[in-house]
Coordinates of C-alpha atoms and ligand atoms in Angstrom, one line a residue:
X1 CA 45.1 35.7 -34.3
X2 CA 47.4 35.1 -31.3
X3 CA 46.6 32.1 -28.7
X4 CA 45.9 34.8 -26.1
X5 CA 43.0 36.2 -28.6
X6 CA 41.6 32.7 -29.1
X7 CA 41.8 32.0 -25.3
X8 CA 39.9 35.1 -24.6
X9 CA 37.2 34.7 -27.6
X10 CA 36.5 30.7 -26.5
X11 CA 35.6 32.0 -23.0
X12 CA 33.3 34.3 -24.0
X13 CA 31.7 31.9 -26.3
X14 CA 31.4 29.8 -23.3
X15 CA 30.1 32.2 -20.9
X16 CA 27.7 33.5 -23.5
X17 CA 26.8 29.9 -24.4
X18 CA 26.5 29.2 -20.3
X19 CA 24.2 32.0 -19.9
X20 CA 22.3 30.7 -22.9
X21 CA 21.5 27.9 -21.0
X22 CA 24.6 25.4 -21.6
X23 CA 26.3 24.1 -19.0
X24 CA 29.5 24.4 -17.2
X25 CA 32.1 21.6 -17.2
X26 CA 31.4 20.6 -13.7
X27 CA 27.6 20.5 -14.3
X28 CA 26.9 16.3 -15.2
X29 CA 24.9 15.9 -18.2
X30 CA 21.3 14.7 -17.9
X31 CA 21.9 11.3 -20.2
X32 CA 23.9 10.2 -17.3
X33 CA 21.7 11.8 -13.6
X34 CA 21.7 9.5 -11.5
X35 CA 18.3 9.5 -9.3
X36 CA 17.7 12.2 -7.1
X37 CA 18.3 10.5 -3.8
X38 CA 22.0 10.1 -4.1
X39 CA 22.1 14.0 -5.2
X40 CA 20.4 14.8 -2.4
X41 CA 22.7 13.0 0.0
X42 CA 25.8 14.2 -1.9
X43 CA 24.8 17.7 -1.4
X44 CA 25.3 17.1 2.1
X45 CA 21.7 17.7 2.5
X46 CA 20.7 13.8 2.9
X47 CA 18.7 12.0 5.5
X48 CA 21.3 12.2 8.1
X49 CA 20.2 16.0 8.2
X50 CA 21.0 19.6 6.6
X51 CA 24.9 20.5 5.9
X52 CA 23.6 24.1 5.0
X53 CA 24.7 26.8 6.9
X54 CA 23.0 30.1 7.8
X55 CA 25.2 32.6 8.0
X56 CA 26.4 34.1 4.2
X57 CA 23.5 32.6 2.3
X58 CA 22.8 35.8 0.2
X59 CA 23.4 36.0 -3.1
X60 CA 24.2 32.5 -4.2
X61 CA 22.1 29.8 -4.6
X62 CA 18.9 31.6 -4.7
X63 CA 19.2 33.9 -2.0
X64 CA 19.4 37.5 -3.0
X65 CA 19.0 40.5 -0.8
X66 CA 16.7 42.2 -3.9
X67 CA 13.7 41.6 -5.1
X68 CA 15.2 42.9 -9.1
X69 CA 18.2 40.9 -8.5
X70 CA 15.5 38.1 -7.3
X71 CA 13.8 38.2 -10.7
X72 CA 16.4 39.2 -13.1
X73 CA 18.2 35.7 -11.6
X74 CA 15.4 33.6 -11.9
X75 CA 14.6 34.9 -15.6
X76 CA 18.1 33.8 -16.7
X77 CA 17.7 30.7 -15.0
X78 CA 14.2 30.5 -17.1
X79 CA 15.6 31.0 -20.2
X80 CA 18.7 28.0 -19.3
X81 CA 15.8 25.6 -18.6
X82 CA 14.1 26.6 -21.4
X83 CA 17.3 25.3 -23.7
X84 CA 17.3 22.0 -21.6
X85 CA 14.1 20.7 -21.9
X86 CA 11.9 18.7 -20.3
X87 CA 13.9 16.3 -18.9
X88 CA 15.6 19.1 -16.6
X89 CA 12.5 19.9 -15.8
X90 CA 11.8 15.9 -14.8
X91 CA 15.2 15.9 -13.1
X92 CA 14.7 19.4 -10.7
X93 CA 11.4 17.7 -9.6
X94 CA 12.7 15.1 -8.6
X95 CA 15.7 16.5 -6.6
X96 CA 13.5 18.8 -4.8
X97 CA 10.8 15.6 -3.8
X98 CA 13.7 13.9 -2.8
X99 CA 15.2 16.6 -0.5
X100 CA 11.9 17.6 0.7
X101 CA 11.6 13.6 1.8
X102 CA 15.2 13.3 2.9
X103 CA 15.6 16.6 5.3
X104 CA 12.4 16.3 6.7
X105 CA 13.7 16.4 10.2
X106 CA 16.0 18.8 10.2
X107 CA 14.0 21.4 7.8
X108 CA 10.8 20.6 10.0
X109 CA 12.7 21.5 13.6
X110 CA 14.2 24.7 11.6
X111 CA 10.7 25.8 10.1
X112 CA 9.4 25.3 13.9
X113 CA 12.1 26.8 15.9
X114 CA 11.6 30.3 13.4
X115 CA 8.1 30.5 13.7
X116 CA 6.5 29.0 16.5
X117 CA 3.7 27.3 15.9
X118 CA 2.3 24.4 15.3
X119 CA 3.4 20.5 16.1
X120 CA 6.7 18.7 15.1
X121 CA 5.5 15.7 13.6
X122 CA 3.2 17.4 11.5
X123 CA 5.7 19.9 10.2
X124 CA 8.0 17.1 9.2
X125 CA 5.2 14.9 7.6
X126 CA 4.2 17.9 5.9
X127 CA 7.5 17.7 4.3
X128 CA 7.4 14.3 3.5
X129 CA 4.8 14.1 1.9
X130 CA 5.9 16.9 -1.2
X131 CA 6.2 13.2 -3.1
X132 CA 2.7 13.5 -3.5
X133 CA 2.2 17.0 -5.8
X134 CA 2.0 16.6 -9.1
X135 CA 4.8 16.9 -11.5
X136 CA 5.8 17.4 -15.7
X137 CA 2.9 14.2 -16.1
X138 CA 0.2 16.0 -16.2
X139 CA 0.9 18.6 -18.9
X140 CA -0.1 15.9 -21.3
X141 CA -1.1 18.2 -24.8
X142 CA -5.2 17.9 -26.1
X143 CA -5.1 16.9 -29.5
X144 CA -8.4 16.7 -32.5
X145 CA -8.1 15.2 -35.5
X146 CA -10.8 16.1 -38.5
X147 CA -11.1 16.6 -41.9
X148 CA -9.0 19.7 -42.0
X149 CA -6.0 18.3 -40.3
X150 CA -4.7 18.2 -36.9
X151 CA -4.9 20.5 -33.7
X152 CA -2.6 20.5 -30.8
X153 CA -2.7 22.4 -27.7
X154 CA -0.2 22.2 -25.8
X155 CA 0.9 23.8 -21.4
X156 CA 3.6 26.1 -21.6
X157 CA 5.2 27.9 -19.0
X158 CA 4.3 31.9 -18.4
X159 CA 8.1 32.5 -17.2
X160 CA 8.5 33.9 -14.3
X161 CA 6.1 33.2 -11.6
X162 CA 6.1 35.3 -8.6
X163 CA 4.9 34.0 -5.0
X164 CA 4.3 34.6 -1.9
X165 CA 4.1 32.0 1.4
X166 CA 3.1 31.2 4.5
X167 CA 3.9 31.5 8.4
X168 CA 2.0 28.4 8.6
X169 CA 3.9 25.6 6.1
X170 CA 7.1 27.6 4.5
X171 CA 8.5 24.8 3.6
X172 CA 6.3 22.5 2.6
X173 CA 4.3 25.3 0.6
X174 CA 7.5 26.7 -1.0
X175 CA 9.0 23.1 -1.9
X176 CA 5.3 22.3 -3.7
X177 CA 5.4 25.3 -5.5
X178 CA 8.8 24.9 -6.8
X179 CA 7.6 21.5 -8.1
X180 CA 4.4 22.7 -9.4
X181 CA 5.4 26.1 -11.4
X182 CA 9.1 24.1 -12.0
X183 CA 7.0 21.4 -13.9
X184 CA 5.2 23.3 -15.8
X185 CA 8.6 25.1 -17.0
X186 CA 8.7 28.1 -15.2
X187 CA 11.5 29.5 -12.6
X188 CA 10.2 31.4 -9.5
X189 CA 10.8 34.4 -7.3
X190 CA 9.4 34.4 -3.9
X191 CA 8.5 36.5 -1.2
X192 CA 8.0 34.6 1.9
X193 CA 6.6 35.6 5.1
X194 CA 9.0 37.6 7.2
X195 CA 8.6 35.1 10.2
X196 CA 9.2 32.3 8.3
X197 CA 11.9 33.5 6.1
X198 CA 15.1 31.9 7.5
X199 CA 14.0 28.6 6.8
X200 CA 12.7 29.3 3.6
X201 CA 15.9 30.3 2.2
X202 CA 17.5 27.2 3.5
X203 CA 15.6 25.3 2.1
X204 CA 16.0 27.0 -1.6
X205 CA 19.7 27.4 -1.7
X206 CA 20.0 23.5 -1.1
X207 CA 17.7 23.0 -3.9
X208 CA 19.5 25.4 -5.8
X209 CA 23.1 23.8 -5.0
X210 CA 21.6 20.4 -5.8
X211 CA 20.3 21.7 -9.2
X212 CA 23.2 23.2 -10.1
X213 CA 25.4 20.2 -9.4
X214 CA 23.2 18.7 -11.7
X215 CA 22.6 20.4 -14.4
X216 CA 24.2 23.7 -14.2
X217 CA 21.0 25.9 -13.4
X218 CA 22.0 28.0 -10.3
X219 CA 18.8 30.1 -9.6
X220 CA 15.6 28.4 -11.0
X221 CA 13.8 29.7 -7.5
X222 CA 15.1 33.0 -5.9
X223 CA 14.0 34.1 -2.4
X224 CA 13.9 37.7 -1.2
X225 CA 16.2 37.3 1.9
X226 CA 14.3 39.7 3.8
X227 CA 11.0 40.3 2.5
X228 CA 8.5 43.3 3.3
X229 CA 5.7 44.8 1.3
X230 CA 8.5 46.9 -0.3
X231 CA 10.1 43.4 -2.0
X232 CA 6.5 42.2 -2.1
X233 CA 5.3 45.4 -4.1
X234 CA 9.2 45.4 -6.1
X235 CA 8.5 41.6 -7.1
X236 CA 5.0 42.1 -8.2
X237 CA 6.1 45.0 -10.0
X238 CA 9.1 43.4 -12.4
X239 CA 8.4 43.3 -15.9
X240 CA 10.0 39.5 -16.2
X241 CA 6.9 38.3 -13.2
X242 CA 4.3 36.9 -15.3
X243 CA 2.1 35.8 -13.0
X244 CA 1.7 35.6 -9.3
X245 CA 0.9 33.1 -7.0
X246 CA 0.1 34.1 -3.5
X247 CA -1.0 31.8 -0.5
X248 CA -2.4 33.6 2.8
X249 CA -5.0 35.3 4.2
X250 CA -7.7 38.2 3.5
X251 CA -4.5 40.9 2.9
X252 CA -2.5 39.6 0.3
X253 CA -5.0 38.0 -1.8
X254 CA -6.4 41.3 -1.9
X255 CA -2.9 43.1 -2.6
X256 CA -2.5 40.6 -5.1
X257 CA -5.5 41.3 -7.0
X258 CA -4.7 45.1 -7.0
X259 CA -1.3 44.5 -8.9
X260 CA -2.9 44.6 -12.3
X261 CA -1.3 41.0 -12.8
X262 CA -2.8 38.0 -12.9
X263 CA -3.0 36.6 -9.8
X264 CA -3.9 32.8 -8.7
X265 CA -5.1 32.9 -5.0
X266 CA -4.7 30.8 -2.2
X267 CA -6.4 32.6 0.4
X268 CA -7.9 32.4 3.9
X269 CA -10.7 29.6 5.0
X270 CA -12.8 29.0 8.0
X271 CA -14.0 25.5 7.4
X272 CA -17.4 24.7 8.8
X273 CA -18.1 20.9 10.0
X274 CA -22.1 19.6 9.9
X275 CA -22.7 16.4 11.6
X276 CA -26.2 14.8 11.8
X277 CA -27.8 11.4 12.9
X278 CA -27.3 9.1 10.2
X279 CA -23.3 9.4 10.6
X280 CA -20.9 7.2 12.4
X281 CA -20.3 9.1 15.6
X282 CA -16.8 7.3 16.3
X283 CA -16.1 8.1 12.8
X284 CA -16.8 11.7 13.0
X285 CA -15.5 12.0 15.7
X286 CA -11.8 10.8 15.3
X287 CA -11.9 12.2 11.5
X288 CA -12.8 16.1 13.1
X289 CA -9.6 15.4 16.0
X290 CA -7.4 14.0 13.1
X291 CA -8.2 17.4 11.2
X292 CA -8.5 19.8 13.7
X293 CA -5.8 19.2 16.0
X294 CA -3.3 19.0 12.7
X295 CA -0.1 20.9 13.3
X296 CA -2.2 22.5 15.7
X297 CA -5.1 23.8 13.3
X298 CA -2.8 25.5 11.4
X299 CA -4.4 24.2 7.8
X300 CA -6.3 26.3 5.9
X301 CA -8.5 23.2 5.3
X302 CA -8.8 22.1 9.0
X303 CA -12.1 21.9 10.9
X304 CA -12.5 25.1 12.4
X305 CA -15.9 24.9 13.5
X306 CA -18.9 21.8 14.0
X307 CA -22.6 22.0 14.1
X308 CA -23.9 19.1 15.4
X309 CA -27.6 17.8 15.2
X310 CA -28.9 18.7 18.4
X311 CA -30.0 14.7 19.1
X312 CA -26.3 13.5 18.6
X313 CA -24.7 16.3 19.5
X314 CA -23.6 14.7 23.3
X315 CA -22.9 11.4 21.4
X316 CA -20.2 13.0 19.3
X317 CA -18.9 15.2 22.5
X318 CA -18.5 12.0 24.2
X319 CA -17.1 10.1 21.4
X320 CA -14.5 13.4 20.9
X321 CA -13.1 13.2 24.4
X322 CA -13.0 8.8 23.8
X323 CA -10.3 9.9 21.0
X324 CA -7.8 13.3 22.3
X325 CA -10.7 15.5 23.0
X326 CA -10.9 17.5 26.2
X327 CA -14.4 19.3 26.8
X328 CA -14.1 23.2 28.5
X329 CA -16.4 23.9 31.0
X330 CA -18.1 27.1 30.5
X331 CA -16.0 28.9 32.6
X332 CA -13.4 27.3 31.6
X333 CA -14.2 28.8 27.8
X334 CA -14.9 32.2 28.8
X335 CA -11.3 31.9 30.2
X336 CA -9.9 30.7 27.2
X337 CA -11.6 33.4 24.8
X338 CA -10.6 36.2 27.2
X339 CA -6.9 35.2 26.4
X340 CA -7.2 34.0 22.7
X341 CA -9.1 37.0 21.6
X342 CA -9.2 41.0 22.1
X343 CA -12.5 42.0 21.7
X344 CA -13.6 45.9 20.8
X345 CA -17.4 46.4 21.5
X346 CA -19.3 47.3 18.8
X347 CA -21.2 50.8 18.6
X348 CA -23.8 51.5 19.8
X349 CA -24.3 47.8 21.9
X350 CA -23.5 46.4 18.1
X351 CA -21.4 43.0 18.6
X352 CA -17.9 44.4 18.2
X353 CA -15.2 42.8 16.9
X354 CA -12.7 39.9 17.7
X355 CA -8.9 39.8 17.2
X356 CA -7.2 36.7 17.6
X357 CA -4.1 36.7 19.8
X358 CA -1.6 35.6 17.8
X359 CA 0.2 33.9 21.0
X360 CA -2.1 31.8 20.9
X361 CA -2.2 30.6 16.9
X362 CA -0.6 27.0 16.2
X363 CA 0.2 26.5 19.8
X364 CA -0.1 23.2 21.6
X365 CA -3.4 21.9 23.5
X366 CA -1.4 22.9 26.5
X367 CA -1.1 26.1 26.0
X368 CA -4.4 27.2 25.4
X369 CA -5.7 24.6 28.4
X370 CA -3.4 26.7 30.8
X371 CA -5.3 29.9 29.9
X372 CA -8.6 28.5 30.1
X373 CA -7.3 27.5 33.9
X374 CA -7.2 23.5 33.8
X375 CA -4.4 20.5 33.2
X376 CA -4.9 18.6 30.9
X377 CA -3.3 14.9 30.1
X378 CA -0.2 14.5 28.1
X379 CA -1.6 13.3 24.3
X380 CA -4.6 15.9 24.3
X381 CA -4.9 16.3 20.8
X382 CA -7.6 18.9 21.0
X383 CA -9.9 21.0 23.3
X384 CA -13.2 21.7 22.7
X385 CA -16.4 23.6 24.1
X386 CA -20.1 23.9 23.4
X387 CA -20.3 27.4 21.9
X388 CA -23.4 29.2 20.3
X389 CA -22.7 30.0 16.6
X390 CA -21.6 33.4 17.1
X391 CA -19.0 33.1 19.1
X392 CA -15.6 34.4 18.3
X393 CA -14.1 30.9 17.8
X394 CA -16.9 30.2 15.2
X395 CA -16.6 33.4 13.4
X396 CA -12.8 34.0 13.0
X397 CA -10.4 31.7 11.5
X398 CA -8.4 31.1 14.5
X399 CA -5.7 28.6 13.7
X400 CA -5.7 26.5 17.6
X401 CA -6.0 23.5 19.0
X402 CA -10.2 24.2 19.5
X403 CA -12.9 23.8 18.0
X404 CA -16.2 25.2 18.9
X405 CA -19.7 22.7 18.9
X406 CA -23.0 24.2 18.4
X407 CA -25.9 22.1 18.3
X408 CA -28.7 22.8 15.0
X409 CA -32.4 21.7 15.0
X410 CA -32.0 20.8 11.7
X411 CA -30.2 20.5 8.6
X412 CA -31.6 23.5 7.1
X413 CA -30.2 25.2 10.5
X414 CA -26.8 23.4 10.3
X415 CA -26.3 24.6 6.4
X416 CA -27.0 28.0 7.0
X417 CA -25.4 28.5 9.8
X418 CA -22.2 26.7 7.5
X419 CA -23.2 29.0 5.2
X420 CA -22.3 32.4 7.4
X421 CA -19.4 30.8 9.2
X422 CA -17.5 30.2 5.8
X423 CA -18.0 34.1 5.2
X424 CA -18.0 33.5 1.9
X425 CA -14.6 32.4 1.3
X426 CA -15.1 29.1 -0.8
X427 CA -12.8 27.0 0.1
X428 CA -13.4 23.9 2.2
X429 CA -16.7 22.6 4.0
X430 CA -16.9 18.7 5.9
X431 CA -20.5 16.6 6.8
X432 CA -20.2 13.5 8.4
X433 CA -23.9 12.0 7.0
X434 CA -25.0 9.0 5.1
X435 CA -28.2 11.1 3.6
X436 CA -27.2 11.4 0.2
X437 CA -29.7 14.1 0.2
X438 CA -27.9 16.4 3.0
X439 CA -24.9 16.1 1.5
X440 CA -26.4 17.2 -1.9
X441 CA -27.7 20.2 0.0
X442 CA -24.7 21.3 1.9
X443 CA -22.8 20.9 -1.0
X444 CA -24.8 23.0 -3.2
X445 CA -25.3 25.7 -0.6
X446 CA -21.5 25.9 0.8
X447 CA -20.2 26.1 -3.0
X448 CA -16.7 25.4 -2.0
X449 CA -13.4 24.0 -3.8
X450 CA -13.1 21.0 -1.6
X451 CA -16.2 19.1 -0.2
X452 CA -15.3 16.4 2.3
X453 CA -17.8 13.7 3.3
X454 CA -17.2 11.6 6.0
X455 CA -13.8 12.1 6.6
X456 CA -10.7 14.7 7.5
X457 CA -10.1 17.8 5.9
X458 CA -6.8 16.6 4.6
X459 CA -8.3 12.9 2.7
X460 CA -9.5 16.5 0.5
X461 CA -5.7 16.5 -0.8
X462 CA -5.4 12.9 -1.6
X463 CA -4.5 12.5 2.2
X464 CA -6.9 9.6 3.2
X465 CA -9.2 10.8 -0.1
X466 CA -8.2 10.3 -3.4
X467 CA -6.7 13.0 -5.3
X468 CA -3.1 14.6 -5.2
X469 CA -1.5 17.2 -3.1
X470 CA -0.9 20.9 -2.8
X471 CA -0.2 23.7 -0.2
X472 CA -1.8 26.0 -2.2
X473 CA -5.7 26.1 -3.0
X474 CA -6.5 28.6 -5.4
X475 CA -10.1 29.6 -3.9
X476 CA -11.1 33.4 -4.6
X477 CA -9.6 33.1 -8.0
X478 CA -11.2 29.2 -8.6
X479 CA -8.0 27.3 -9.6
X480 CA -9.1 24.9 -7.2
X481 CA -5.7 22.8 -5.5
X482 CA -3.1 24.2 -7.9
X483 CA -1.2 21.5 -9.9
X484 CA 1.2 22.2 -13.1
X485 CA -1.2 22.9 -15.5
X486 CA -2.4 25.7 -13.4
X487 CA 0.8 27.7 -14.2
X488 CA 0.9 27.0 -17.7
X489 CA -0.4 29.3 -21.1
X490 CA -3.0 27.0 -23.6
X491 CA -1.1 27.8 -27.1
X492 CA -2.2 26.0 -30.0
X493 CA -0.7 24.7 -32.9
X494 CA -2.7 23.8 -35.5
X495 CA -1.9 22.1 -39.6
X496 CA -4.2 22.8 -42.0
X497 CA -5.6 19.8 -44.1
X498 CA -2.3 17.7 -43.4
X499 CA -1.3 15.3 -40.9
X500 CA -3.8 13.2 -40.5
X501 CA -2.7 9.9 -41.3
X502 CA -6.0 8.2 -42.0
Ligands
NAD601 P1 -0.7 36.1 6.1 O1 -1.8 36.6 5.3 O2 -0.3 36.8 7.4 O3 0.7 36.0 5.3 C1 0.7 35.3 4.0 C2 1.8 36.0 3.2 O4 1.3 37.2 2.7 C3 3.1 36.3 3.9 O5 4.2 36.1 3.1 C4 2.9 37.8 4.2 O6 4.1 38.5 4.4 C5 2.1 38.3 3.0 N1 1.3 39.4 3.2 C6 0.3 39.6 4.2 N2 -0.3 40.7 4.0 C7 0.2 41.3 2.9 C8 -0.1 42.5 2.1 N3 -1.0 43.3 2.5 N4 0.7 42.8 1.0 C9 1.7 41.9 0.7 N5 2.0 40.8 1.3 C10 1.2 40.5 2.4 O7 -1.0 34.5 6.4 P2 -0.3 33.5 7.4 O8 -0.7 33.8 8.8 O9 1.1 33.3 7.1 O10 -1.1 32.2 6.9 C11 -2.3 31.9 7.3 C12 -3.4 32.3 6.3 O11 -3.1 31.8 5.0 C13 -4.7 31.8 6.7 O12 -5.7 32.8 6.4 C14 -4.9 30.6 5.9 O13 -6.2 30.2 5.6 C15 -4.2 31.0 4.6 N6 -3.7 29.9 3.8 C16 -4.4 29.5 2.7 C17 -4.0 28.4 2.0 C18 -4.7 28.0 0.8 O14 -4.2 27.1 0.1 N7 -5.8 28.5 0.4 C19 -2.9 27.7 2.4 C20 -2.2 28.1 3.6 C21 -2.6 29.2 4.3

């Protein structure tokens, strides 16, 4: 065979062998990754900001202008990770933490400056905190032991996971995923919202180049550059998607659902707050600002409405505006909901309907204060106003800086009232009580994923509470805050009448 024959045959080995999963000579093998930090500052991507430029980012890295070419990249990258193991799964979780951490600033200012909404500080805390999810710890296998031998059942990974973000945290929802499905040994395709798309992508083709500089995986998360319900549908659709994951409201849970795939939900809330005599009215009162006044009351989870006992209900008011709070007149109100919604009468002198004004969604205190005709002090966290409990800012989920009081008789009035302003949706209710007995009751009537009692909506994600982190509550379809095992297949393994070693 002549040298030119062997040259061309050990090249194709080696590309077959890359594609395989093996990696190329500039890729550093794990036995000798340093941590993740330095990676993610010798990426150029470190804390003194992001070195990633916008313009060309299609194709490489993650970024593909089609959804096929999205999946068919991330199923190759599947199938490399696969051959690597566990530790490369270990090793991308910890580069993306790290970068989350590191490029907080910069990826927080570039997530804000796309969409428009919601509040700096929060968006990069939001980013900093990705250290918090969950990683490859907590696919620990069940094992039994008997008589006839030994059982093992052990998380795998589905594949391909397909998913689909948020206007409200890209980033942060798109770096937890990553960890979360990347743990659990998956790649992933996603589909993030158009208005928050830009940022998205940087974010994934720094991960990507960081991975790949590591340990020779190029494309373990795609994006769909520009994504519409055509890429949405296209994505859904691919044979290598195993399963999908979409976060968002009323429409895509339900497009989800309709795919014929399974589908693991994170979908809209409208989180009721009851607060009677026997709680701590400072308490209450700084926890509901803390929550509700979070990157502007963008979080599903945040307080979006409070019934207040009717005998502490001017207490709490007066503790609100003692901590960021400032109270609407009632002229002042009807100003505000003139501008934040678009009400349609109903027929026939029914109630109608109200559309929120998305101008107004995640924007600052300010904002919404100007509409409702008043100035308010620099550091207003939140506005608020006494509303009755059908008013369009208890009903919808409306994402601003304000929150709505209506006073109850009693706790029977409180829970039920809870009960209709949570439409249903499951996912997150708040009391501020020390009756073990009204807690018991909301609890049980409410029936939502997360439960808070005397304390923010976010101490519900290990913020303040204890428990871990996600972006991405699975609530219609009852995963509950999505971790790695949520995006794994049970398999068992089981030896017959063997193994046991006593
Ligand atoms: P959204 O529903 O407008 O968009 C979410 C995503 O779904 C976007 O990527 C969007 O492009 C896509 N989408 C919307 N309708 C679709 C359809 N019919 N077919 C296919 N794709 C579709 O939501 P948003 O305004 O970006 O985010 C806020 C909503 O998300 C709120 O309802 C909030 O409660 C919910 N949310 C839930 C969680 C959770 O963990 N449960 C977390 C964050 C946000």
């Amino acid at each position: 065979m002549s040298a030119a024959n062997e040259q061309l045959i050990r090249d194709i080995v080696s590309e077959v062998l890359g594609r395989l999963g093996g990696k190329p000579a500039s890729a550093k093998p794990l036995a000798s990754a340093e941590s993740a930090a330095p990676a993610a500052a010798a990426c150029g991507c470190g804390s003194k900001g992001t070195a990633v430029s916008t313009p060309g980012l299609r194709g490489k890295f993650g970024v593909f202008a089609d959804a096929n070419e999205a999946c068919v990249a991330a199923q190759e990258s599947f199938l490399q990770l696969q051959q690597q193991g566990v530790a490369a799964r270990v090793k991308i979780v910890e580069i993306v933490k790290a970068m989350a951490e590191a490029n907080a600033e910069p990826w927080g200012k570039i997530e804000l400056d796309e969409t428009r909404i919601g509040r700096l500080d929060h968006k990069i805390e939001k980013l900093k905190i990705i250290k918090l999810v969950p990683g490859v710890e907590w696919l620990r296998p069940d094992a039994r032991s008997g008589d006839h031998g030994i059982t093992l059942e052990e998380y795998t990974p589905f594949g391909v996971v397909g998913a689909v973000t948020p206007s409200t945290h890209s980033i942060p929802t798109l770096s937890g995923n990553i960890v979360n499905i990347i743990a659990a040994g998956n790649a992933a395709v996603f589909n993030p919202h158009p208005s928050a798309a830009r940022c998205a992508a940087i974010a994934i083709r720094a991960f990507n180049e960081a991975i790949y500089r590591e340990i020779g995986i190029e494309n373990i998360a795609t994006i769909i550059e520009k994504p519409s319900m055509e890429s949405f549908a296209a994505m859904c659709k691919h044979d290598v998607v195993r399963l999908l994951l979409v976060t968002g409201g009323p429409g895509v849970v339900k497009a989800a659902m309709q795919t014929g795939k399974r589908a693991i939900c994170a979908g809209p809330g409208n989180p009721p707050v009851y607060v009677d005599d026997t709680a701590c009215m400072k308490r209450a009162a700084k926890a509901i600002i803390q929550g509700a006044s979070y990157d502007n009351n963008l979080l599903c989870i945040g307080e979006k409405e409070v019934f207040a006992l009717e005998n502490i209900a001017d207490k709490l008011m007066s503790q609100m505006e003692q901590n960021g709070g400032v109270k609407l007149t009632s002229i002042q109100l009807e100003a505000l909901t003139k501008a934040a919604f678009t009400i349609t009468p109903g027929q026939g002198g029914g109630c109608g309907h109200a559309a929120v004004n998305k101008d107004f969604i995640g924007k600052d205190p300010s904002v919404l204060a100007r509409a409702a005709g008043l100035n308010i002090p620099a550091g207003t966290q939140l506005l608020f106003a006494e509303t009755d409990a059908d008013h369009p800012f208890v009903v919808e989920e409306q994402m601003m800086p304000f929150l709505p009081i209506t006073r109850v008789k009693s706790l029977e009035e409180g829970v039920a009232r809870s009960l209709v302003a949570e439409h249903g949706y499951k996912h997150t209710a708040i009391i501020h009580s020390h009756d073990v007995e009204a807690m018991t009751a909301m609890g049980r009537a409410l029936d939502t994923t997360l439960f808070i009692k005397n304390g923010p909506c976010m101490a519900g994600l290990g913020l303040g509470g204890e428990g871990y982190l996600s972006f991405s509550i699975a609530t219609p379809t009852g995963e509950g805050v999505s971790n790695p095992r949520t995006f794994t297949r049970v398999r068992r393994c089981v030896m017959v009448d063997n193994l046991r070693i006593y």
